[in-house]
Amino acid sequence: MTWFEGGQGPLILWMKEIPIRWVIALVVALAVVFLGITLILGWRSVQMVTRLGEDLFNQYQLTLARKIAEDIQTRVLEFENGLLEIKQLIGGQEMKAGDYPAILSLFSHLRNQGIAEFQLVDPRGRFLFGLGLPETPPEIINQVLIRTREQKGIDQIFITAPFRLLGQTDPNLYMVLATAAFRPDGAYRGVCFLRLAANMIALQASMNVVPGRTGYVWVIDPEGVFLAHHDLTFVGLSSFKARREKNPRVSYQIIDRLTREQLLTGGEGTSTYETGWHRNAVGRITKLIAYTPVRFLAQPKDLSISPSFTSAFWSVAVVSPETEVSGLIWAVSRQQWLIAGLLTLTIVLSAVVAIIIVLRWSSVLRQEVSRKTVELESAQKKLLHAERLAAVGQGVARVSHEIKNPLTVIGGFARQVARKIQGDERSVEKLNLIVDEVQRLEKLLIEVRDFTRVREPAMQVENINRVVQKVVELMEPALTPAGVKVALQLEPDPGPARFDADQIKQVLINLIKNAVEAMPQGGTITIRTRGNAKGIFVEVEDTGKGITPEHLKEIFNPFFTTKEKGTGLGLAVSLKILNDHNGELLVSSQVEAGSVFTVRLPRQPG
């Protein structure tokens, strides 16, 4: 394990093994799952809050409905008290002149509150006294007479169901408050009654009440007829028919059932229903409704009285669109979701960026470690090569010292003997062979000495193209007889480099000589120069027989050679020279296709 791997945690090591897009996809997938769970929980939370908000809002509407019902009860109670006051003045005895001012004052006050008529009739329904226009239908008067004959309490009051005046254009719905009149001796004298506009009472109590922003109030009588409504055209119409005429495309099953089972039976509570409009908006709209009955306090306790004659209650309904609550909650929830979404997105993007940075950093560090490893391996190879050369040099120096003197003596004696026995050709030939071998060994010792004594390079800024051209000029006399051509492909300005020109010439001469020896039948040597940010390069390419993969591993080792008369020191010396220049000597070869040796020298900065 490298130092880099040893310094990482298991997560980073695991992440290194998979593509970065998979890691990002995994993070995004987890974020989507997290966001989905958040949205589901948020949706359920909003639904719960919406239901709670609707319940609270309906309780608020129910409170308003109770206040309106109480207001209507109070108004009707005032009329009942006024009726009883008038009855006390005229009901039990003949009218006196002094009674008129008090009666007129009381009636004027009641008329300002919505009273249209007061009458006192005898048991046969004949008019005895009245104020206002006597427009109460006879059938209503007869019904009142029938019921008041059964009256058991002096101040018992009966309330009729709302009705219209027949044959008139008056849009109002009226109701009658009636009580029996008795003589001082207790004999039944007739009936005192007030006729008042029921719809005006309902409208006055509800017209200024606006629950929420757009809610409104409506009031119905025991028959389901509207006594008050935001849309005044509904007043006097059946609630069952009016809705369908307004928008027949919507089903009113829920509100119709709610009206029959709750509102028309004196029920109180809250609910929801679907309707076809709300104020100026038309379409399917869900509404919240709170309803309560209006119970008139002075009515008879005998509930067997016919509803067509008396009304035990009205029903007040306060309604608002569901969006009064859900719209507000959803608006707040959308903001919360937007914040949550932005937060989640920020976290995801931060995680992705962090992962990318970590992986990029890991990749950069891994590349840096790999580069350093290559450099260390290269340095190690150079060190081993240098140690090997040093060891060889020491051994060669010692052997050379031991061999040189005997060789000199042997060579000298052989020459002397050869001069003295000129007639013996065979012996002379053998002695000449001894001399040649001595010379060959002396030359080898010189090469070995030069190999072990390579001097430090004298660095100067040089132009590599000039060096190449000089080497080619120097070698050209030996190349032509061997049938070898040289092709130069020199980059015009490969860039400056600092090197020892003499040593680099020696390297190029060694490479060209090896190329010539690799092409015994002749061929072409191509020499190229080029430069880039990594350095200055010289390539020497031949068209010879190439080098086998097995030999490629050994060619830079001292004394390794595949040639009969080679010393195996040329490439080793060349490699040492380039190592001293902080350069490189690279080789690529293909059998029967030739080899390419590449010299790299560091580029001169600037």
Coordinates of C-alpha atoms in Angstrom, one line a residue:
M1 CA 0.0 0.0 0.0
T2 CA 1.4 3.4 -0.9
W3 CA 1.6 6.3 1.5
F4 CA -1.3 8.0 -0.3
E5 CA -3.6 5.0 0.1
G6 CA -2.6 4.5 3.7
G7 CA -3.7 8.1 4.5
Q8 CA -7.3 7.7 3.3
G9 CA -10.4 6.4 5.0
P10 CA -12.4 3.4 3.7
L11 CA -15.0 5.7 2.2
I12 CA -12.5 7.5 0.0
L13 CA -10.9 4.2 -1.0
W14 CA -14.3 2.9 -1.9
M15 CA -15.2 6.0 -3.8
K16 CA -12.0 5.8 -5.8
E17 CA -13.1 2.5 -7.2
I18 CA -16.3 3.7 -8.8
P19 CA -16.9 6.4 -11.5
I20 CA -17.6 9.9 -10.2
R21 CA -20.9 10.1 -12.1
W22 CA -22.1 7.0 -10.2
V23 CA -21.2 8.7 -6.9
I24 CA -23.1 11.9 -8.0
A25 CA -26.0 9.8 -9.2
L26 CA -26.1 8.0 -5.8
V27 CA -26.1 11.3 -3.9
V28 CA -28.8 12.8 -6.2
A29 CA -30.9 9.6 -5.8
L30 CA -30.6 9.8 -2.0
A31 CA -31.5 13.5 -2.1
V32 CA -34.5 12.7 -4.3
V33 CA -35.6 10.0 -1.9
F34 CA -35.1 12.3 1.1
L35 CA -36.9 15.1 -0.7
G36 CA -39.7 12.7 -1.6
I37 CA -40.1 11.6 2.0
T38 CA -40.0 15.2 3.1
L39 CA -42.7 16.1 0.5
I40 CA -44.9 13.2 1.6
L41 CA -44.6 14.1 5.3
G42 CA -45.0 17.7 4.4
W43 CA -48.2 16.9 2.4
R44 CA -49.6 15.0 5.3
S45 CA -48.7 17.7 7.7
V46 CA -50.3 20.3 5.5
Q47 CA -53.5 18.2 5.2
M48 CA -53.6 17.8 9.0
V49 CA -53.0 21.5 9.6
T50 CA -55.6 22.3 6.9
R51 CA -58.2 20.1 8.6
L52 CA -57.4 21.7 11.9
G53 CA -57.5 25.1 10.4
E54 CA -60.9 24.4 8.8
D55 CA -62.3 23.1 12.1
L56 CA -61.1 26.2 13.9
F57 CA -62.4 28.5 11.2
N58 CA -65.8 26.7 11.3
Q59 CA -65.9 27.1 15.0
Y60 CA -65.3 30.8 14.4
Q61 CA -68.1 30.8 11.9
L62 CA -70.4 29.0 14.3
T63 CA -69.7 31.7 16.9
L64 CA -70.7 34.3 14.3
A65 CA -73.9 32.3 13.5
R66 CA -74.8 32.2 17.2
K67 CA -74.3 36.0 17.5
I68 CA -76.5 36.6 14.5
A69 CA -79.2 34.2 15.8
E70 CA -79.0 36.0 19.1
D71 CA -79.3 39.4 17.4
I72 CA -82.4 38.2 15.5
Q73 CA -83.9 36.8 18.7
T74 CA -83.3 40.2 20.4
R75 CA -84.9 42.1 17.6
V76 CA -88.0 39.9 17.6
L77 CA -88.2 40.0 21.4
E78 CA -88.3 43.8 21.1
F79 CA -91.3 43.6 18.8
E80 CA -93.0 41.1 21.1
N81 CA -92.5 43.5 24.1
G82 CA -93.9 46.3 21.9
L83 CA -96.9 44.2 21.0
L84 CA -97.6 43.5 24.7
E85 CA -97.3 47.2 25.6
I86 CA -99.9 48.1 22.9
K87 CA -102.2 45.4 24.0
Q88 CA -102.1 46.7 27.6
L89 CA -103.2 50.1 26.3
I90 CA -106.1 49.0 24.2
G91 CA -106.6 45.3 24.3
G92 CA -108.9 44.9 27.3
Q93 CA -111.1 48.1 27.1
E94 CA -112.5 50.7 24.8
M95 CA -110.1 53.3 23.4
K96 CA -109.9 56.7 25.2
A97 CA -108.7 59.9 23.6
G98 CA -105.8 60.1 26.0
D99 CA -104.5 56.7 24.8
Y100 CA -103.8 57.8 21.2
P101 CA -100.5 59.7 21.7
A102 CA -98.9 56.9 23.7
I103 CA -100.0 54.3 21.1
L104 CA -98.9 56.4 18.1
S105 CA -95.5 57.1 19.7
L106 CA -94.9 53.4 20.4
F107 CA -96.1 52.4 16.9
S108 CA -93.8 55.0 15.3
H109 CA -90.8 53.6 17.2
L110 CA -91.7 50.0 16.1
R111 CA -92.3 51.1 12.5
N112 CA -88.8 52.5 12.3
Q113 CA -87.6 49.0 13.3
G114 CA -89.5 47.3 10.5
I115 CA -93.2 47.0 11.7
A116 CA -95.6 47.5 8.8
E117 CA -99.0 47.1 10.5
F118 CA -100.8 46.8 13.8
Q119 CA -104.4 45.6 14.2
L120 CA -106.9 44.7 16.9
V121 CA -109.7 42.5 15.6
D122 CA -112.7 41.0 17.3
P123 CA -113.4 37.2 17.5
R124 CA -115.0 37.3 14.1
G125 CA -112.0 39.0 12.5
R126 CA -113.8 42.4 12.2
F127 CA -111.5 45.4 12.4
L128 CA -111.6 47.3 15.8
F129 CA -108.4 49.4 15.7
G130 CA -105.3 49.6 13.5
L131 CA -102.2 51.5 12.5
G132 CA -100.5 51.2 9.1
L133 CA -101.9 49.7 6.0
P134 CA -104.3 46.8 6.8
E135 CA -102.8 44.3 4.2
T136 CA -102.6 41.2 6.3
P137 CA -104.3 38.4 4.3
P138 CA -107.7 37.3 5.9
E139 CA -106.5 33.7 6.0
I140 CA -103.6 34.7 8.3
I141 CA -106.0 36.6 10.6
N142 CA -108.3 33.6 10.7
Q143 CA -105.5 31.3 11.6
V144 CA -104.4 33.7 14.4
L145 CA -108.0 33.8 15.7
I146 CA -108.2 30.0 15.8
R147 CA -105.0 29.6 17.7
T148 CA -105.5 32.5 20.2
R149 CA -108.9 31.1 21.3
E150 CA -106.8 28.2 22.7
Q151 CA -104.4 30.6 24.4
K152 CA -103.9 29.8 28.0
G153 CA -101.6 32.6 29.1
I154 CA -102.5 36.3 28.9
D155 CA -99.1 37.2 27.4
Q156 CA -98.6 34.2 25.2
I157 CA -97.4 35.1 21.7
F158 CA -97.8 33.2 18.5
I159 CA -95.4 33.7 15.5
T160 CA -96.5 32.8 12.0
A161 CA -94.3 31.5 9.2
P162 CA -93.1 34.1 6.7
F163 CA -95.5 34.9 3.9
R164 CA -95.9 37.2 0.9
L165 CA -98.8 39.7 0.3
L166 CA -100.8 38.2 -2.5
G167 CA -101.4 40.2 -5.7
Q168 CA -98.7 42.9 -4.9
T169 CA -95.2 43.6 -6.1
D170 CA -93.9 43.9 -2.6
P171 CA -90.7 41.7 -2.4
N172 CA -90.7 41.4 1.3
L173 CA -91.5 38.3 3.3
Y174 CA -93.8 39.1 6.3
M175 CA -94.5 37.4 9.6
V176 CA -97.2 38.1 12.2
L177 CA -96.7 38.3 16.0
A178 CA -100.1 37.7 17.6
T179 CA -101.5 37.6 21.2
A180 CA -105.0 37.2 22.5
A181 CA -106.9 40.3 24.0
F182 CA -109.1 39.7 27.0
R183 CA -111.7 42.0 28.7
P184 CA -111.3 42.9 32.3
D185 CA -113.8 40.1 33.2
G186 CA -111.6 37.6 31.4
A187 CA -113.8 37.3 28.3
Y188 CA -112.0 36.7 24.9
R189 CA -112.1 40.0 23.1
G190 CA -110.1 39.2 19.9
V191 CA -106.5 39.4 18.7
C192 CA -103.8 42.0 18.7
F193 CA -101.1 41.4 16.1
L194 CA -98.1 43.1 14.4
R195 CA -97.0 42.4 10.8
L196 CA -93.3 42.9 10.2
A197 CA -90.9 42.2 7.4
A198 CA -89.1 39.0 8.3
N199 CA -86.4 39.4 5.6
M200 CA -85.5 42.9 6.8
I201 CA -84.9 41.5 10.3
A202 CA -82.7 38.8 8.9
L203 CA -80.9 41.1 6.6
Q204 CA -80.2 43.8 9.2
A205 CA -78.7 41.1 11.5
S206 CA -76.5 39.6 8.8
M207 CA -75.7 42.1 6.1
N208 CA -72.5 43.5 7.7
V209 CA -71.1 40.2 8.8
V210 CA -68.2 39.0 6.5
P211 CA -66.4 35.9 7.9
G212 CA -62.8 35.7 6.6
R213 CA -62.3 37.7 3.4
T214 CA -65.2 36.7 1.2
G215 CA -67.6 34.7 3.4
Y216 CA -71.3 35.7 3.9
V217 CA -74.4 34.7 5.8
W218 CA -77.8 33.4 4.7
V219 CA -80.9 32.7 6.7
I220 CA -83.8 30.4 5.8
D221 CA -87.2 29.8 7.3
P222 CA -88.6 26.3 8.3
E223 CA -89.6 25.7 4.6
G224 CA -86.1 26.3 3.4
V225 CA -86.9 29.7 1.9
F226 CA -84.1 32.3 2.0
L227 CA -84.9 35.2 4.3
A228 CA -81.4 36.8 3.8
H229 CA -78.6 36.1 1.4
H230 CA -75.6 37.9 -0.1
D231 CA -77.3 37.6 -3.5
L232 CA -80.6 39.5 -2.9
T233 CA -82.3 37.8 -5.8
F234 CA -82.3 34.7 -3.7
V235 CA -84.5 36.2 -1.0
G236 CA -88.0 34.7 -1.0
L237 CA -86.8 31.7 -3.2
S238 CA -86.5 28.1 -2.1
S239 CA -82.9 27.3 -1.3
F240 CA -83.3 23.9 -3.1
K241 CA -84.4 25.5 -6.4
A242 CA -82.3 28.7 -6.3
R243 CA -79.0 27.0 -6.3
R244 CA -79.9 24.8 -9.3
E245 CA -81.1 27.7 -11.2
K246 CA -77.9 29.6 -10.5
N247 CA -75.6 26.8 -11.8
P248 CA -77.3 23.5 -12.8
R249 CA -74.0 21.8 -13.7
V250 CA -73.1 21.1 -10.1
S251 CA -74.6 18.5 -7.8
Y252 CA -76.1 20.0 -4.6
Q253 CA -76.8 16.6 -3.0
I254 CA -74.7 17.3 0.1
I255 CA -76.1 20.8 0.9
D256 CA -79.6 19.6 0.2
R257 CA -79.3 16.7 2.6
L258 CA -77.6 18.9 5.2
T259 CA -80.5 21.4 4.9
R260 CA -83.2 18.8 5.3
E261 CA -81.6 16.8 8.0
Q262 CA -80.0 19.6 10.1
L263 CA -81.0 23.1 9.3
L264 CA -84.8 22.4 8.9
T265 CA -84.8 20.4 12.1
G266 CA -83.2 22.9 14.3
G267 CA -79.7 21.4 14.3
E268 CA -76.5 23.1 15.0
G269 CA -73.0 22.2 13.8
T270 CA -70.3 22.6 11.1
S271 CA -69.7 20.8 7.8
T272 CA -68.5 21.2 4.2
Y273 CA -70.3 21.1 0.9
E274 CA -69.8 21.7 -2.8
T275 CA -71.6 24.5 -4.7
G276 CA -71.4 26.0 -8.1
W277 CA -70.4 29.6 -7.2
H278 CA -69.2 32.0 -4.6
R279 CA -69.8 35.7 -5.0
N280 CA -68.5 36.5 -8.5
A281 CA -66.6 33.2 -8.9
V282 CA -68.4 30.4 -10.9
G283 CA -67.4 26.8 -10.8
R284 CA -67.1 23.9 -8.4
I285 CA -66.2 25.4 -5.1
T286 CA -66.0 23.7 -1.7
K287 CA -67.4 25.7 1.2
L288 CA -67.2 25.6 4.9
I289 CA -70.5 26.0 6.7
A290 CA -71.5 26.6 10.3
Y291 CA -75.2 26.7 11.2
T292 CA -77.4 27.3 14.2
P293 CA -81.2 27.8 14.8
V294 CA -82.9 31.0 15.7
R295 CA -85.3 30.1 18.6
F296 CA -87.8 32.7 19.5
L297 CA -88.1 33.0 23.3
A298 CA -91.7 34.0 23.7
Q299 CA -93.3 31.3 21.5
P300 CA -95.7 28.7 22.9
K301 CA -94.1 25.6 24.4
D302 CA -96.7 23.5 22.6
L303 CA -94.7 22.2 19.7
S304 CA -97.8 20.5 18.2
I305 CA -98.8 23.8 16.6
S306 CA -98.7 23.6 12.9
P307 CA -95.5 24.9 11.3
S308 CA -97.6 26.7 8.7
F309 CA -99.0 28.8 11.5
T310 CA -96.1 29.3 13.8
S311 CA -92.4 28.9 13.3
A312 CA -90.3 27.4 16.1
F313 CA -87.1 28.6 14.5
W314 CA -85.2 29.9 11.6
S315 CA -81.7 28.7 10.6
V316 CA -78.7 30.9 10.2
A317 CA -75.8 29.7 8.1
V318 CA -72.3 31.3 7.8
V319 CA -70.4 30.1 4.8
S320 CA -66.9 30.7 3.3
P321 CA -64.9 29.0 0.6
E322 CA -62.5 26.4 1.7
T323 CA -59.7 28.4 0.2
E324 CA -60.1 31.0 3.0
V325 CA -58.2 28.5 5.1
S326 CA -56.4 26.1 2.8
G327 CA -55.3 29.0 0.5
L328 CA -53.5 30.7 3.4
I329 CA -52.1 27.4 4.7
W330 CA -50.9 26.4 1.3
A331 CA -49.3 29.8 0.7
V332 CA -47.4 29.4 3.9
S333 CA -46.6 25.8 3.1
R334 CA -45.4 26.7 -0.3
Q335 CA -42.9 29.1 1.2
Q336 CA -41.8 26.4 3.7
W337 CA -41.4 23.9 0.9
L338 CA -39.6 26.4 -1.2
I339 CA -37.2 27.0 1.7
A340 CA -36.9 23.3 2.3
G341 CA -36.3 22.7 -1.4
L342 CA -33.7 25.4 -1.6
L343 CA -32.0 24.0 1.6
T344 CA -32.1 20.5 0.2
L345 CA -30.8 21.7 -3.2
T346 CA -28.0 23.6 -1.4
I347 CA -27.1 20.5 0.6
V348 CA -27.1 18.3 -2.5
L349 CA -25.1 20.7 -4.5
S350 CA -22.7 21.2 -1.6
A351 CA -22.4 17.4 -1.2
V352 CA -21.8 17.0 -5.0
V353 CA -19.3 19.8 -5.0
A354 CA -17.6 18.3 -1.9
I355 CA -17.5 14.8 -3.5
I356 CA -16.1 16.3 -6.8
I357 CA -13.5 18.2 -4.9
V358 CA -12.5 15.2 -2.8
L359 CA -12.4 12.9 -5.8
R360 CA -10.5 15.6 -7.9
W361 CA -8.1 16.1 -5.0
S362 CA -7.7 12.4 -4.7
S363 CA -7.1 12.0 -8.4
V364 CA -4.6 14.9 -8.4
L365 CA -2.9 13.5 -5.4
R366 CA -2.9 10.0 -6.9
Q367 CA -1.4 11.4 -10.1
E368 CA 1.2 13.3 -8.1
V369 CA 2.1 10.2 -6.1
S370 CA 2.2 8.2 -9.4
R371 CA 4.5 10.8 -10.9
K372 CA 6.7 10.8 -7.8
T373 CA 6.8 7.0 -7.8
V374 CA 7.9 7.1 -11.4
E375 CA 10.6 9.6 -10.6
L376 CA 11.7 7.5 -7.6
E377 CA 11.8 4.4 -9.7
S378 CA 13.8 6.3 -12.4
A379 CA 16.1 7.6 -9.8
Q380 CA 16.5 4.2 -8.3
K381 CA 17.3 2.7 -11.7
K382 CA 19.8 5.5 -12.2
L383 CA 21.3 4.9 -8.8
L384 CA 21.6 1.1 -9.5
H385 CA 23.1 1.8 -12.9
A386 CA 25.5 4.3 -11.3
E387 CA 26.4 1.8 -8.6
R388 CA 26.8 -0.9 -11.2
L389 CA 29.1 1.3 -13.3
A390 CA 31.1 2.3 -10.2
A391 CA 31.6 -1.4 -9.3
V392 CA 32.5 -2.3 -12.9
G393 CA 34.8 0.7 -13.1
Q394 CA 36.7 -0.3 -10.0
G395 CA 37.0 -3.9 -11.2
V396 CA 38.0 -2.7 -14.7
A397 CA 40.6 -0.3 -13.4
R398 CA 42.2 -3.0 -11.3
V399 CA 42.1 -5.5 -14.2
S400 CA 43.3 -2.9 -16.7
H401 CA 46.3 -2.1 -14.4
E402 CA 47.2 -5.8 -14.1
I403 CA 46.8 -6.5 -17.8
K404 CA 48.2 -3.4 -19.4
N405 CA 51.9 -3.9 -18.6
P406 CA 52.0 -7.7 -19.5
L407 CA 50.2 -6.9 -22.8
T408 CA 52.8 -4.2 -23.6
V409 CA 55.6 -6.7 -22.9
I410 CA 54.0 -9.4 -25.0
G411 CA 53.4 -7.0 -27.9
G412 CA 57.0 -5.8 -27.8
F413 CA 58.5 -9.3 -27.7
A414 CA 56.2 -10.4 -30.5
R415 CA 57.3 -7.5 -32.8
Q416 CA 61.0 -8.2 -32.0
V417 CA 60.7 -11.9 -32.8
A418 CA 58.8 -11.2 -36.0
R419 CA 61.6 -8.9 -37.2
K420 CA 64.3 -11.6 -36.6
I421 CA 62.6 -14.5 -38.3
Q422 CA 61.6 -12.8 -41.6
G423 CA 62.0 -16.0 -43.6
D424 CA 59.5 -18.1 -41.6
E425 CA 56.2 -16.8 -43.0
R426 CA 54.1 -19.1 -40.9
S427 CA 55.7 -18.0 -37.7
V428 CA 55.6 -14.3 -38.7
E429 CA 51.9 -14.7 -39.4
K430 CA 51.3 -16.1 -35.9
L431 CA 53.4 -13.4 -34.3
N432 CA 51.4 -10.7 -36.2
L433 CA 48.2 -12.3 -35.0
I434 CA 49.5 -12.0 -31.4
V435 CA 50.3 -8.3 -32.1
D436 CA 46.8 -7.6 -33.5
E437 CA 45.2 -9.2 -30.5
V438 CA 47.4 -7.2 -28.1
Q439 CA 46.3 -4.0 -29.9
R440 CA 42.7 -5.0 -29.7
L441 CA 43.0 -5.6 -26.0
E442 CA 44.8 -2.3 -25.5
K443 CA 42.0 -0.6 -27.4
L444 CA 39.4 -2.3 -25.2
L445 CA 41.3 -1.2 -22.1
I446 CA 41.3 2.4 -23.4
E447 CA 37.5 2.2 -23.9
V448 CA 37.0 0.8 -20.5
R449 CA 39.2 3.5 -19.0
D450 CA 37.2 6.1 -20.8
F451 CA 34.0 4.5 -19.6
T452 CA 35.1 4.6 -16.0
R453 CA 36.4 8.2 -16.2
V454 CA 33.5 10.0 -17.8
R455 CA 33.9 13.6 -16.7
E456 CA 31.3 15.9 -15.4
P457 CA 29.4 17.7 -18.2
A458 CA 30.4 21.3 -18.9
M459 CA 27.0 22.8 -19.3
Q460 CA 26.4 25.6 -21.8
V461 CA 23.3 26.9 -23.7
E462 CA 23.6 25.2 -27.1
N463 CA 21.5 24.8 -30.2
I464 CA 20.8 21.1 -30.7
N465 CA 20.3 21.4 -34.4
R466 CA 23.9 22.6 -34.9
V467 CA 25.2 19.7 -32.8
V468 CA 23.2 17.2 -34.9
Q469 CA 24.5 18.8 -38.2
K470 CA 28.1 18.6 -37.0
V471 CA 27.8 14.9 -36.0
V472 CA 26.3 14.1 -39.4
E473 CA 29.1 15.9 -41.2
L474 CA 31.6 14.0 -39.1
M475 CA 30.0 10.6 -39.7
E476 CA 29.1 11.1 -43.4
P477 CA 32.4 9.7 -44.8
A478 CA 31.8 6.4 -43.0
L479 CA 28.1 6.2 -43.9
T480 CA 28.3 6.5 -47.7
P481 CA 30.5 3.3 -48.2
A482 CA 28.1 1.4 -46.0
G483 CA 25.1 2.3 -48.2
V484 CA 23.5 4.3 -45.4
K485 CA 21.6 7.6 -46.1
V486 CA 20.8 10.2 -43.5
A487 CA 17.4 12.1 -43.6
L488 CA 17.3 15.2 -41.3
Q489 CA 14.0 16.4 -40.0
L490 CA 15.0 19.3 -37.8
E491 CA 12.5 21.6 -36.2
P492 CA 13.5 25.2 -37.1
D493 CA 13.5 26.3 -33.5
P494 CA 13.2 23.5 -31.0
G495 CA 14.3 25.8 -28.2
P496 CA 17.4 26.4 -26.1
A497 CA 18.9 23.7 -23.9
R498 CA 22.0 23.6 -21.5
F499 CA 24.2 20.6 -22.2
D500 CA 27.8 19.6 -22.8
A501 CA 28.1 19.6 -26.6
D502 CA 31.0 17.2 -26.8
Q503 CA 29.3 14.6 -24.6
I504 CA 26.1 14.9 -26.6
K505 CA 28.1 14.5 -29.8
Q506 CA 29.5 11.3 -28.3
V507 CA 26.0 10.0 -27.6
L508 CA 24.8 10.8 -31.1
I509 CA 27.9 9.2 -32.6
N510 CA 27.3 6.0 -30.6
L511 CA 23.6 5.9 -31.7
I512 CA 24.5 6.5 -35.4
K513 CA 27.2 3.8 -35.3
N514 CA 24.8 1.3 -33.7
A515 CA 22.2 2.2 -36.4
V516 CA 24.8 1.6 -39.2
E517 CA 25.7 -1.8 -37.6
A518 CA 22.0 -2.7 -37.5
M519 CA 21.8 -2.2 -41.3
P520 CA 24.5 -4.4 -42.8
Q521 CA 22.8 -4.1 -46.2
G522 CA 22.4 -0.4 -46.0
G523 CA 19.3 1.7 -45.2
T524 CA 18.2 5.1 -44.0
I525 CA 18.9 6.8 -40.7
T526 CA 16.3 9.5 -39.9
I527 CA 17.3 12.1 -37.3
R528 CA 14.6 14.4 -36.0
T529 CA 14.6 17.3 -33.5
R530 CA 11.7 18.9 -31.7
G531 CA 10.9 20.8 -28.6
N532 CA 8.0 21.2 -26.2
A533 CA 7.4 22.1 -22.6
K534 CA 8.9 18.7 -21.5
G535 CA 12.2 19.3 -23.1
I536 CA 14.3 19.1 -26.3
F537 CA 14.2 15.8 -28.2
V538 CA 16.5 14.1 -30.7
E539 CA 15.3 10.9 -32.4
V540 CA 17.6 8.6 -34.3
E541 CA 15.6 6.1 -36.3
D542 CA 17.0 3.3 -38.4
T543 CA 15.5 0.7 -40.8
G544 CA 17.5 -2.2 -39.5
K545 CA 16.5 -5.5 -38.1
G546 CA 15.3 -4.2 -34.8
I547 CA 15.9 -5.4 -31.2
T548 CA 14.0 -8.3 -29.6
P549 CA 12.0 -7.7 -26.4
E550 CA 14.4 -9.8 -24.4
H551 CA 17.4 -7.8 -25.5
L552 CA 15.6 -4.5 -25.0
K553 CA 15.8 -5.1 -21.2
E554 CA 19.6 -5.6 -21.3
I555 CA 20.9 -3.1 -23.9
F556 CA 21.8 -0.4 -21.4
N557 CA 23.8 -2.8 -19.1
P558 CA 27.6 -2.5 -19.4
F559 CA 29.3 -5.1 -21.6
F560 CA 26.0 -6.4 -23.0
T561 CA 26.4 -6.8 -26.8
T562 CA 25.0 -8.8 -29.6
K563 CA 27.9 -7.9 -32.0
E564 CA 31.0 -10.0 -32.4
K565 CA 33.4 -7.1 -32.0
G566 CA 31.3 -4.9 -29.7
T567 CA 32.3 -4.0 -26.2
G568 CA 28.8 -3.4 -24.9
L569 CA 29.8 0.0 -23.5
G570 CA 28.4 2.5 -26.0
L571 CA 24.8 2.6 -24.8
A572 CA 25.8 2.3 -21.2
V573 CA 28.1 5.4 -21.6
S574 CA 25.4 7.3 -23.5
L575 CA 22.9 6.6 -20.7
K576 CA 25.3 7.7 -18.1
I577 CA 26.0 11.0 -20.0
L578 CA 22.2 11.7 -20.3
N579 CA 21.7 10.9 -16.6
D580 CA 24.4 13.4 -15.7
H581 CA 22.4 15.9 -17.9
N582 CA 19.1 15.1 -16.0
G583 CA 17.9 13.8 -19.3
E584 CA 16.7 10.5 -20.7
L585 CA 17.6 7.9 -23.3
L586 CA 14.5 6.0 -24.5
V587 CA 14.2 3.2 -27.1
S588 CA 11.4 1.6 -29.0
S589 CA 12.0 -1.2 -31.5
Q590 CA 10.1 -3.6 -33.7
V591 CA 11.8 -6.7 -35.0
E592 CA 12.6 -6.5 -38.8
A593 CA 11.2 -2.9 -38.8
G594 CA 13.9 -0.9 -37.1
S595 CA 14.5 1.0 -33.9
V596 CA 14.1 4.5 -32.6
F597 CA 16.4 6.0 -29.9
T598 CA 15.2 9.2 -28.3
V599 CA 17.4 11.6 -26.5
R600 CA 15.6 14.1 -24.1
L601 CA 17.4 17.1 -22.7
P602 CA 15.9 19.5 -20.2
R603 CA 14.7 22.7 -21.7
Q604 CA 16.5 25.9 -20.8
P605 CA 14.0 28.2 -18.9
G606 CA 13.2 31.6 -20.3

